[in-house]
């Protein structure tokens, strides 16, 4: 049978596809040079040079990796409940998930921001946003524990967050989805009339790190996507990209991609601060939650706040400006000197780089092309430093090496491009596998980058690792950028979907890392700070078990007199005072989770017995040679039975009578 | 020219050096094992125990390890020596000043002898304490090894189950020793002075 022309063409295309695939495959292997392995190799027992903190995206958490080894050091539970250690399930941490929508147990973490002093990372705190139900969380970098979550009211999709100013004065954020403010029942098609945007400024207490929503700026109903704050000479200004200036509310992929240019919002936050001081802000009723861990008790406490201060650019001149940016910009990054602002139009073939000096001159000279809701729009050309011509396709994010170079990820052409910021010249291109989103250079967005490594966080994994079914781990790639050309030295899988990451020299965190909590500083109301204080107290149908853990027993480990219908609270205090001796606690049939309790800490698990019987509980963290013996029983009797409350260890049993004696003894000694 | 090094000066120095036992630990026992990078260090002072800075409650950590093999709990509050040893030192310091005032060979010699005997008794007491601690084991201990006792070495190094134990004097003991040497020198110089005076 003779082949038809079409068949021939199909065969030709097929062969071509196979050839191209084979070539690209070979490329991905051959880019590795001989000594790459040794560059990323950190010998057993040696430490990494940098901590890298990667957001978890849909995991809701943050992970800490070592660089250059790519070793996972810890997953820090932040904005998703974490049954592994009881975060969000224990009585102490439940309140962390309170919002004006009730308990919201999951969120989508995107952008990591480390606190800064003088435009450099100082290693005090880590901030990360929750995209879905807008929140900003703070992690204490001495303990790697989440200590605060602040809800942001009247916004939706807090993607554009939380970007820190150079002395950690503020975290700036903007709404990704404009919504009716205040929320109300209106037709979606009334978007243009009813939907508004907000840019939020969260202040940070320099002593405690505590966050407060200081003011919000009323903005047109666009989608605010990403932001950076100025540094050095541009300190005091924020730059935020917007897309959907078309104000589409359906099929955004088409309808929000019509205009040739969207906008970069430029905010003079020092001016905004003055307006707030002058009382130009308007108080508005709203509702949002502030959840904070009490340092003394280590219990999270929630507070509802019902007012917010709004600044309207129409009443506050010289506070907000716009400048056009080609085609749906995404990333917005400021170089280390604070001179240039890179706007990445993700549908544009070119990149626009703005000059802070020219922007200021244009503002000074009122070089405006018009205004939107009272916000002047600066002439595009007037603020432009220049255009980087055809660097690649789909520019997303840019970081800097401190040597005058910028590195930008290109999602569509799947590469990282190195270019000279001043001269706008392309210096190098390297493929990534595949389609990078964010990238990170240690300190790469600060005034002092450590331009040694670059990590590209890829959105597509495909064939990089052994397959694991349809769902694959996301992939990160480490490049050595110390030379003229970027050199791929390591691939490593990551948890969740890392969006942004920040990396910091280990020396800024390692010396301050806490080893355990001092038992004498434990102010938990249900702590038993010694085995002698272990007890069981009934208050109506609530039973409080003050339990202690020390290698290798729980005290008490026999409990009787629990009745059906009781709510049992196991308050476990870990009495250890040494590094790396956590104890765990699990009880059969617990409908919530388990507990991991660090030395000196108290954590509480609520347990509602399901049926009468005798149930086992045990330590879940292999703590010692006799860990397997670290267990006990709780007896549950039918409602109304006359089994007396009794508890003990090693057959030295106590009951309510001995408890009264214990309490009297305590009173006498006080 | 009159020599600067007089018996009085030497004895004052001996008294000052003796005060060093309050500033530095006398002895140190180090427990080394795979799970304790850098080792667990127990410093024994004239009046207390201490561990490494930031290393946690050393007594608690050692007690936790020791209870598996049935060793007694170390309870600093119930160790009488830690309470009365400081008073002995204060007494000797006062006595030292008295000898300076008297400036007699016999006075210096007496102080030297008392101090040396006390030092030897102190070490012997330490030995007895460690012997009891290492041999007097709880018969209900979770880990029992036939014929095994756990007395740490008084001076030197030794394997004890998974631990390699080192025991050596520290600065406090060195100060104490130098103090005794100085009191000896004071005695000797005073005697020499007297001899020279007679000639």
PDB file of N, CA, C and O in Angstrom, chain A residues 518-584:
ATOM      1  N   UNK A 518      12.394  26.844  78.795  1.00  0.00           N
ATOM      2  CA  UNK A 518      12.744  26.682  80.208  1.00  0.00           C
ATOM      3  C   UNK A 518      11.478  26.392  81.000  1.00  0.00           C
ATOM      4  O   UNK A 518      10.520  27.166  80.938  1.00  0.00           O
ATOM      5  N   UNK A 519      11.507  25.317  81.745  1.00  0.00           N
ATOM      6  CA  UNK A 519      10.302  24.895  82.475  1.00  0.00           C
ATOM      7  C   UNK A 519       9.868  25.960  83.485  1.00  0.00           C
ATOM      8  O   UNK A 519       8.675  26.166  83.691  1.00  0.00           O
ATOM      9  N   UNK A 520      10.831  26.675  84.067  1.00  0.00           N
ATOM     10  CA  UNK A 520      10.454  27.682  85.071  1.00  0.00           C
ATOM     11  C   UNK A 520       9.757  28.884  84.421  1.00  0.00           C
ATOM     12  O   UNK A 520       9.106  29.665  85.097  1.00  0.00           O
ATOM     13  N   UNK A 521       9.894  29.028  83.096  1.00  0.00           N
ATOM     14  CA  UNK A 521       9.216  30.142  82.416  1.00  0.00           C
ATOM     15  C   UNK A 521       7.869  29.710  81.838  1.00  0.00           C
ATOM     16  O   UNK A 521       7.193  30.484  81.165  1.00  0.00           O
ATOM     17  N   UNK A 522       7.490  28.450  82.058  1.00  0.00           N
ATOM     18  CA  UNK A 522       6.225  27.940  81.533  1.00  0.00           C
ATOM     19  C   UNK A 522       5.069  28.512  82.359  1.00  0.00           C
ATOM     20  O   UNK A 522       4.914  28.201  83.534  1.00  0.00           O
ATOM     21  N   UNK A 523       4.274  29.383  81.742  1.00  0.00           N
ATOM     22  CA  UNK A 523       3.167  30.027  82.454  1.00  0.00           C
ATOM     23  C   UNK A 523       1.817  29.460  82.059  1.00  0.00           C
ATOM     24  O   UNK A 523       0.792  30.128  82.224  1.00  0.00           O
ATOM     25  N   UNK A 524       1.801  28.256  81.528  1.00  0.00           N
ATOM     26  CA  UNK A 524       0.550  27.623  81.102  1.00  0.00           C
ATOM     27  C   UNK A 524      -0.304  27.317  82.328  1.00  0.00           C
ATOM     28  O   UNK A 524       0.185  26.736  83.296  1.00  0.00           O
ATOM     29  N   UNK A 525      -1.586  27.690  82.302  1.00  0.00           N
ATOM     30  CA  UNK A 525      -2.403  27.483  83.506  1.00  0.00           C
ATOM     31  C   UNK A 525      -2.591  26.000  83.866  1.00  0.00           C
ATOM     32  O   UNK A 525      -2.916  25.695  85.015  1.00  0.00           O
ATOM     33  N   UNK A 526      -2.397  25.098  82.927  1.00  0.00           N
ATOM     34  CA  UNK A 526      -2.572  23.678  83.233  1.00  0.00           C
ATOM     35  C   UNK A 526      -1.248  22.919  83.226  1.00  0.00           C
ATOM     36  O   UNK A 526      -1.234  21.706  83.050  1.00  0.00           O
ATOM     37  N   UNK A 527      -0.141  23.630  83.419  1.00  0.00           N
ATOM     38  CA  UNK A 527       1.157  22.953  83.425  1.00  0.00           C
ATOM     39  C   UNK A 527       1.337  22.186  84.738  1.00  0.00           C
ATOM     40  O   UNK A 527       0.908  22.647  85.794  1.00  0.00           O
ATOM     41  N   UNK A 528       1.946  21.020  84.668  1.00  0.00           N
ATOM     42  CA  UNK A 528       2.418  20.323  85.864  1.00  0.00           C
ATOM     43  C   UNK A 528       3.927  20.349  85.741  1.00  0.00           C
ATOM     44  O   UNK A 528       4.494  19.678  84.888  1.00  0.00           O
ATOM     45  N   UNK A 529       4.580  21.190  86.554  1.00  0.00           N
ATOM     46  CA  UNK A 529       6.011  21.424  86.344  1.00  0.00           C
ATOM     47  C   UNK A 529       6.894  20.415  87.042  1.00  0.00           C
ATOM     48  O   UNK A 529       8.102  20.585  87.127  1.00  0.00           O
ATOM     49  N   UNK A 530       6.284  19.378  87.580  1.00  0.00           N
ATOM     50  CA  UNK A 530       7.030  18.284  88.191  1.00  0.00           C
ATOM     51  C   UNK A 530       6.049  17.147  88.362  1.00  0.00           C
ATOM     52  O   UNK A 530       4.827  17.364  88.350  1.00  0.00           O
ATOM     53  N   UNK A 531       6.580  15.936  88.553  1.00  0.00           N
ATOM     54  CA  UNK A 531       5.702  14.786  88.650  1.00  0.00           C
ATOM     55  C   UNK A 531       4.768  14.898  89.859  1.00  0.00           C
ATOM     56  O   UNK A 531       3.640  14.400  89.840  1.00  0.00           O
ATOM     57  N   UNK A 532       5.250  15.588  90.921  1.00  0.00           N
ATOM     58  CA  UNK A 532       4.436  15.776  92.115  1.00  0.00           C
ATOM     59  C   UNK A 532       3.180  16.607  91.845  1.00  0.00           C
ATOM     60  O   UNK A 532       2.241  16.594  92.630  1.00  0.00           O
ATOM     61  N   UNK A 533       3.191  17.361  90.741  1.00  0.00           N
ATOM     62  CA  UNK A 533       2.029  18.205  90.434  1.00  0.00           C
ATOM     63  C   UNK A 533       1.050  17.508  89.489  1.00  0.00           C
ATOM     64  O   UNK A 533       0.027  18.079  89.125  1.00  0.00           O
ATOM     65  N   UNK A 534       1.381  16.289  89.071  1.00  0.00           N
ATOM     66  CA  UNK A 534       0.473  15.561  88.172  1.00  0.00           C
ATOM     67  C   UNK A 534      -0.807  15.253  88.933  1.00  0.00           C
ATOM     68  O   UNK A 534      -0.768  14.833  90.090  1.00  0.00           O
ATOM     69  N   UNK A 535      -1.947  15.506  88.289  1.00  0.00           N
ATOM     70  CA  UNK A 535      -3.218  15.270  88.970  1.00  0.00           C
ATOM     71  C   UNK A 535      -4.365  15.218  87.963  1.00  0.00           C
ATOM     72  O   UNK A 535      -4.181  15.541  86.779  1.00  0.00           O
ATOM     73  N   UNK A 536      -5.529  14.790  88.458  1.00  0.00           N
ATOM     74  CA  UNK A 536      -6.731  14.782  87.631  1.00  0.00           C
ATOM     75  C   UNK A 536      -7.811  15.543  88.377  1.00  0.00           C
ATOM     76  O   UNK A 536      -8.063  15.267  89.551  1.00  0.00           O
ATOM     77  N   UNK A 537      -8.399  16.505  87.706  1.00  0.00           N
ATOM     78  CA  UNK A 537      -9.389  17.354  88.368  1.00  0.00           C
ATOM     79  C   UNK A 537     -10.689  17.316  87.568  1.00  0.00           C
ATOM     80  O   UNK A 537     -10.682  17.538  86.360  1.00  0.00           O
ATOM     81  N   UNK A 538     -11.793  16.996  88.259  1.00  0.00           N
ATOM     82  CA  UNK A 538     -13.090  17.004  87.575  1.00  0.00           C
ATOM     83  C   UNK A 538     -13.801  18.322  87.853  1.00  0.00           C
ATOM     84  O   UNK A 538     -13.880  18.777  88.989  1.00  0.00           O
ATOM     85  N   UNK A 539     -14.305  18.946  86.789  1.00  0.00           N
ATOM     86  CA  UNK A 539     -15.134  20.158  86.931  1.00  0.00           C
ATOM     87  C   UNK A 539     -16.387  19.888  86.124  1.00  0.00           C
ATOM     88  O   UNK A 539     -16.420  20.095  84.913  1.00  0.00           O
ATOM     89  N   UNK A 540     -17.420  19.388  86.778  1.00  0.00           N
ATOM     90  CA  UNK A 540     -18.644  18.992  86.070  1.00  0.00           C
ATOM     91  C   UNK A 540     -18.324  17.824  85.134  1.00  0.00           C
ATOM     92  O   UNK A 540     -17.742  16.830  85.577  1.00  0.00           O
ATOM     93  N   UNK A 541     -18.636  17.982  83.843  1.00  0.00           N
ATOM     94  CA  UNK A 541     -18.290  16.878  82.929  1.00  0.00           C
ATOM     95  C   UNK A 541     -16.956  17.103  82.231  1.00  0.00           C
ATOM     96  O   UNK A 541     -16.585  16.381  81.323  1.00  0.00           O
ATOM     97  N   UNK A 542     -16.243  18.147  82.679  1.00  0.00           N
ATOM     98  CA  UNK A 542     -14.890  18.353  82.146  1.00  0.00           C
ATOM     99  C   UNK A 542     -13.884  17.698  83.082  1.00  0.00           C
ATOM    100  O   UNK A 542     -13.932  17.923  84.296  1.00  0.00           O
ATOM    101  N   UNK A 543     -12.990  16.919  82.519  1.00  0.00           N
ATOM    102  CA  UNK A 543     -11.955  16.304  83.344  1.00  0.00           C
ATOM    103  C   UNK A 543     -10.600  16.792  82.832  1.00  0.00           C
ATOM    104  O   UNK A 543     -10.286  16.647  81.648  1.00  0.00           O
ATOM    105  N   UNK A 544      -9.842  17.410  83.720  1.00  0.00           N
ATOM    106  CA  UNK A 544      -8.528  17.926  83.336  1.00  0.00           C
ATOM    107  C   UNK A 544      -7.434  17.017  83.882  1.00  0.00           C
ATOM    108  O   UNK A 544      -7.319  16.843  85.093  1.00  0.00           O
ATOM    109  N   UNK A 545      -6.672  16.441  82.973  1.00  0.00           N
ATOM    110  CA  UNK A 545      -5.567  15.574  83.370  1.00  0.00           C
ATOM    111  C   UNK A 545      -4.275  16.377  83.247  1.00  0.00           C
ATOM    112  O   UNK A 545      -3.884  16.764  82.142  1.00  0.00           O
ATOM    113  N   UNK A 546      -3.672  16.684  84.389  1.00  0.00           N
ATOM    114  CA  UNK A 546      -2.375  17.391  84.397  1.00  0.00           C
ATOM    115  C   UNK A 546      -1.322  16.303  84.324  1.00  0.00           C
ATOM    116  O   UNK A 546      -0.989  15.692  85.335  1.00  0.00           O
ATOM    117  N   UNK A 547      -0.829  16.039  83.126  1.00  0.00           N
ATOM    118  CA  UNK A 547       0.063  14.886  82.924  1.00  0.00           C
ATOM    119  C   UNK A 547       1.477  15.363  82.630  1.00  0.00           C
ATOM    120  O   UNK A 547       1.663  16.403  82.017  1.00  0.00           O
ATOM    121  N   UNK A 548       2.454  14.580  83.080  1.00  0.00           N
ATOM    122  CA  UNK A 548       3.844  14.927  82.774  1.00  0.00           C
ATOM    123  C   UNK A 548       4.481  13.820  81.953  1.00  0.00           C
ATOM    124  O   UNK A 548       4.054  12.663  82.007  1.00  0.00           O
ATOM    125  N   UNK A 549       5.503  14.201  81.182  1.00  0.00           N
ATOM    126  CA  UNK A 549       6.261  13.229  80.398  1.00  0.00           C
ATOM    127  C   UNK A 549       7.733  13.440  80.668  1.00  0.00           C
ATOM    128  O   UNK A 549       8.218  14.579  80.667  1.00  0.00           O
ATOM    129  N   UNK A 550       8.407  12.367  80.980  1.00  0.00           N
ATOM    130  CA  UNK A 550       9.861  12.394  81.111  1.00  0.00           C
ATOM    131  C   UNK A 550      10.314  10.992  80.768  1.00  0.00           C
ATOM    132  O   UNK A 550       9.560  10.039  80.951  1.00  0.00           O
ATOM    133  N   UNK A 551      11.532  10.849  80.226  1.00  0.00           N
ATOM    134  CA  UNK A 551      11.989   9.513  79.845  1.00  0.00           C
ATOM    135  C   UNK A 551      11.928   8.563  81.033  1.00  0.00           C
ATOM    136  O   UNK A 551      12.501   8.853  82.060  1.00  0.00           O
ATOM    137  N   UNK A 552      11.219   7.435  80.981  1.00  0.00           N
ATOM    138  CA  UNK A 552      10.368   6.988  79.895  1.00  0.00           C
ATOM    139  C   UNK A 552       9.000   6.627  80.463  1.00  0.00           C
ATOM    140  O   UNK A 552       8.594   5.481  80.447  1.00  0.00           O
ATOM    141  N   UNK A 553       8.308   7.599  81.031  1.00  0.00           N
ATOM    142  CA  UNK A 553       6.941   7.339  81.487  1.00  0.00           C
ATOM    143  C   UNK A 553       6.095   8.597  81.462  1.00  0.00           C
ATOM    144  O   UNK A 553       6.607   9.717  81.475  1.00  0.00           O
ATOM    145  N   UNK A 554       4.788   8.359  81.402  1.00  0.00           N
ATOM    146  CA  UNK A 554       3.814   9.435  81.524  1.00  0.00           C
ATOM    147  C   UNK A 554       3.253   9.334  82.935  1.00  0.00           C
ATOM    148  O   UNK A 554       3.072   8.228  83.449  1.00  0.00           O
ATOM    149  N   UNK A 555       2.976  10.455  83.564  1.00  0.00           N
ATOM    150  CA  UNK A 555       2.408  10.417  84.914  1.00  0.00           C
ATOM    151  C   UNK A 555       1.217  11.362  84.977  1.00  0.00           C
ATOM    152  O   UNK A 555       1.367  12.528  84.613  1.00  0.00           O
ATOM    153  N   UNK A 556       0.014  10.878  85.381  1.00  0.00           N
ATOM    154  CA  UNK A 556      -0.288   9.497  85.733  1.00  0.00           C
ATOM    155  C   UNK A 556      -0.410   8.627  84.471  1.00  0.00           C
ATOM    156  O   UNK A 556      -0.686   9.155  83.405  1.00  0.00           O
ATOM    157  N   UNK A 557      -0.223   7.315  84.649  1.00  0.00           N
ATOM    158  CA  UNK A 557      -0.412   6.434  83.504  1.00  0.00           C
ATOM    159  C   UNK A 557      -1.591   5.469  83.685  1.00  0.00           C
ATOM    160  O   UNK A 557      -1.865   4.665  82.806  1.00  0.00           O
ATOM    161  N   UNK A 558      -2.252   5.558  84.835  1.00  0.00           N
ATOM    162  CA  UNK A 558      -3.520   4.830  85.030  1.00  0.00           C
ATOM    163  C   UNK A 558      -4.555   5.865  85.459  1.00  0.00           C
ATOM    164  O   UNK A 558      -4.340   6.601  86.429  1.00  0.00           O
ATOM    165  N   UNK A 559      -5.647   5.931  84.724  1.00  0.00           N
ATOM    166  CA  UNK A 559      -6.716   6.877  85.076  1.00  0.00           C
ATOM    167  C   UNK A 559      -8.031   6.114  85.041  1.00  0.00           C
ATOM    168  O   UNK A 559      -8.332   5.442  84.054  1.00  0.00           O
ATOM    169  N   UNK A 560      -8.795   6.214  86.133  1.00  0.00           N
ATOM    170  CA  UNK A 560     -10.126   5.598  86.175  1.00  0.00           C
ATOM    171  C   UNK A 560     -11.138   6.632  86.628  1.00  0.00           C
ATOM    172  O   UNK A 560     -10.780   7.645  87.228  1.00  0.00           O
ATOM    173  N   UNK A 561     -12.400   6.350  86.348  1.00  0.00           N
ATOM    174  CA  UNK A 561     -13.460   7.254  86.814  1.00  0.00           C
ATOM    175  C   UNK A 561     -13.909   8.227  85.747  1.00  0.00           C
ATOM    176  O   UNK A 561     -14.661   9.165  86.032  1.00  0.00           O
ATOM    177  N   UNK A 562     -13.454   8.030  84.498  1.00  0.00           N
ATOM    178  CA  UNK A 562     -13.963   8.835  83.385  1.00  0.00           C
ATOM    179  C   UNK A 562     -15.308   8.219  82.992  1.00  0.00           C
ATOM    180  O   UNK A 562     -15.443   6.995  82.914  1.00  0.00           O
ATOM    181  N   UNK A 563     -16.308   9.078  82.752  1.00  0.00           N
ATOM    182  CA  UNK A 563     -17.651   8.572  82.397  1.00  0.00           C
ATOM    183  C   UNK A 563     -17.992   8.996  80.978  1.00  0.00           C
ATOM    184  O   UNK A 563     -17.514  10.029  80.493  1.00  0.00           O
ATOM    185  N   UNK A 564     -18.859   8.208  80.366  1.00  0.00           N
ATOM    186  CA  UNK A 564     -19.359   8.598  79.044  1.00  0.00           C
ATOM    187  C   UNK A 564     -19.993   9.984  79.152  1.00  0.00           C
ATOM    188  O   UNK A 564     -20.690  10.272  80.126  1.00  0.00           O
ATOM    189  N   UNK A 565     -19.759  10.807  78.161  1.00  0.00           N
ATOM    190  CA  UNK A 565     -20.286  12.177  78.195  1.00  0.00           C
ATOM    191  C   UNK A 565     -19.280  13.172  78.761  1.00  0.00           C
ATOM    192  O   UNK A 565     -19.479  14.380  78.674  1.00  0.00           O
ATOM    193  N   UNK A 566     -18.166  12.669  79.302  1.00  0.00           N
ATOM    194  CA  UNK A 566     -17.125  13.581  79.813  1.00  0.00           C
ATOM    195  C   UNK A 566     -16.317  14.151  78.649  1.00  0.00           C
ATOM    196  O   UNK A 566     -16.177  13.519  77.603  1.00  0.00           O
ATOM    197  N   UNK A 567     -15.773  15.333  78.882  1.00  0.00           N
ATOM    198  CA  UNK A 567     -14.784  15.893  77.960  1.00  0.00           C
ATOM    199  C   UNK A 567     -13.459  15.848  78.698  1.00  0.00           C
ATOM    200  O   UNK A 567     -13.290  16.516  79.718  1.00  0.00           O
ATOM    201  N   UNK A 568     -12.558  15.040  78.193  1.00  0.00           N
ATOM    202  CA  UNK A 568     -11.284  14.868  78.886  1.00  0.00           C
ATOM    203  C   UNK A 568     -10.224  15.739  78.209  1.00  0.00           C
ATOM    204  O   UNK A 568     -10.055  15.680  76.988  1.00  0.00           O
ATOM    205  N   UNK A 569      -9.548  16.551  79.007  1.00  0.00           N
ATOM    206  CA  UNK A 569      -8.453  17.380  78.485  1.00  0.00           C
ATOM    207  C   UNK A 569      -7.145  16.827  79.023  1.00  0.00           C
ATOM    208  O   UNK A 569      -6.891  16.878  80.220  1.00  0.00           O
ATOM    209  N   UNK A 570      -6.341  16.269  78.117  1.00  0.00           N
ATOM    210  CA  UNK A 570      -5.009  15.808  78.520  1.00  0.00           C
ATOM    211  C   UNK A 570      -4.046  16.980  78.352  1.00  0.00           C
ATOM    212  O   UNK A 570      -3.759  17.394  77.228  1.00  0.00           O
ATOM    213  N   UNK A 571      -3.586  17.534  79.468  1.00  0.00           N
ATOM    214  CA  UNK A 571      -2.613  18.640  79.425  1.00  0.00           C
ATOM    215  C   UNK A 571      -1.243  18.024  79.667  1.00  0.00           C
ATOM    216  O   UNK A 571      -0.914  17.682  80.803  1.00  0.00           O
ATOM    217  N   UNK A 572      -0.484  17.852  78.626  1.00  0.00           N
ATOM    218  CA  UNK A 572       0.798  17.167  78.776  1.00  0.00           C
ATOM    219  C   UNK A 572       1.946  18.169  78.860  1.00  0.00           C
ATOM    220  O   UNK A 572       2.140  18.985  77.962  1.00  0.00           O
ATOM    221  N   UNK A 573       2.700  18.110  79.963  1.00  0.00           N
ATOM    222  CA  UNK A 573       3.888  18.948  80.109  1.00  0.00           C
ATOM    223  C   UNK A 573       5.108  18.052  79.928  1.00  0.00           C
ATOM    224  O   UNK A 573       5.226  17.016  80.585  1.00  0.00           O
ATOM    225  N   UNK A 574       5.985  18.466  79.023  1.00  0.00           N
ATOM    226  CA  UNK A 574       7.235  17.742  78.821  1.00  0.00           C
ATOM    227  C   UNK A 574       8.258  18.295  79.819  1.00  0.00           C
ATOM    228  O   UNK A 574       8.645  19.458  79.742  1.00  0.00           O
ATOM    229  N   UNK A 575       8.655  17.469  80.765  1.00  0.00           N
ATOM    230  CA  UNK A 575       9.554  17.939  81.837  1.00  0.00           C
ATOM    231  C   UNK A 575      11.023  17.967  81.443  1.00  0.00           C
ATOM    232  O   UNK A 575      11.863  18.452  82.198  1.00  0.00           O
ATOM    233  N   UNK A 576      11.336  17.444  80.271  1.00  0.00           N
ATOM    234  CA  UNK A 576      12.745  17.397  79.854  1.00  0.00           C
ATOM    235  C   UNK A 576      13.315  18.809  79.745  1.00  0.00           C
ATOM    236  O   UNK A 576      12.588  19.765  79.438  1.00  0.00           O
ATOM    237  N   UNK A 577      14.624  18.926  79.982  1.00  0.00           N
ATOM    238  CA  UNK A 577      15.307  20.203  79.810  1.00  0.00           C
ATOM    239  C   UNK A 577      16.585  19.992  79.019  1.00  0.00           C
ATOM    240  O   UNK A 577      17.684  20.331  79.455  1.00  0.00           O
ATOM    241  N   UNK A 578      16.429  19.370  77.876  1.00  0.00           N
ATOM    242  CA  UNK A 578      17.585  19.104  77.024  1.00  0.00           C
ATOM    243  C   UNK A 578      17.124  19.251  75.576  1.00  0.00           C
ATOM    244  O   UNK A 578      15.935  19.191  75.291  1.00  0.00           O
ATOM    245  N   UNK A 579      18.075  19.416  74.688  1.00  0.00           N
ATOM    246  CA  UNK A 579      17.785  19.609  73.269  1.00  0.00           C
ATOM    247  C   UNK A 579      17.337  18.303  72.646  1.00  0.00           C
ATOM    248  O   UNK A 579      17.907  17.253  72.936  1.00  0.00           O
ATOM    249  N   UNK A 580      16.335  18.400  71.789  1.00  0.00           N
ATOM    250  CA  UNK A 580      15.896  17.265  70.982  1.00  0.00           C
ATOM    251  C   UNK A 580      15.375  16.090  71.813  1.00  0.00           C
ATOM    252  O   UNK A 580      15.729  14.950  71.556  1.00  0.00           O
ATOM    253  N   UNK A 581      14.557  16.396  72.817  1.00  0.00           N
ATOM    254  CA  UNK A 581      13.855  15.330  73.533  1.00  0.00           C
ATOM    255  C   UNK A 581      12.351  15.657  73.561  1.00  0.00           C
ATOM    256  O   UNK A 581      11.774  15.898  74.612  1.00  0.00           O
ATOM    257  N   UNK A 582      11.705  15.685  72.388  1.00  0.00           N
ATOM    258  CA  UNK A 582      10.258  15.888  72.408  1.00  0.00           C
ATOM    259  C   UNK A 582       9.575  14.607  72.871  1.00  0.00           C
ATOM    260  O   UNK A 582      10.138  13.517  72.742  1.00  0.00           O
ATOM    261  N   UNK A 583       8.385  14.756  73.464  1.00  0.00           N
ATOM    262  CA  UNK A 583       7.537  13.591  73.717  1.00  0.00           C
ATOM    263  C   UNK A 583       6.235  13.808  72.955  1.00  0.00           C
ATOM    264  O   UNK A 583       5.830  14.938  72.709  1.00  0.00           O
ATOM    265  N   UNK A 584       5.606  12.709  72.600  1.00  0.00           N
ATOM    266  CA  UNK A 584       4.327  12.795  71.893  1.00  0.00           C
ATOM    267  C   UNK A 584       3.228  12.214  72.751  1.00  0.00           C
ATOM    268  O   UNK A 584       3.482  11.572  73.773  1.00  0.00           O
TER     269      UNK A 584
END
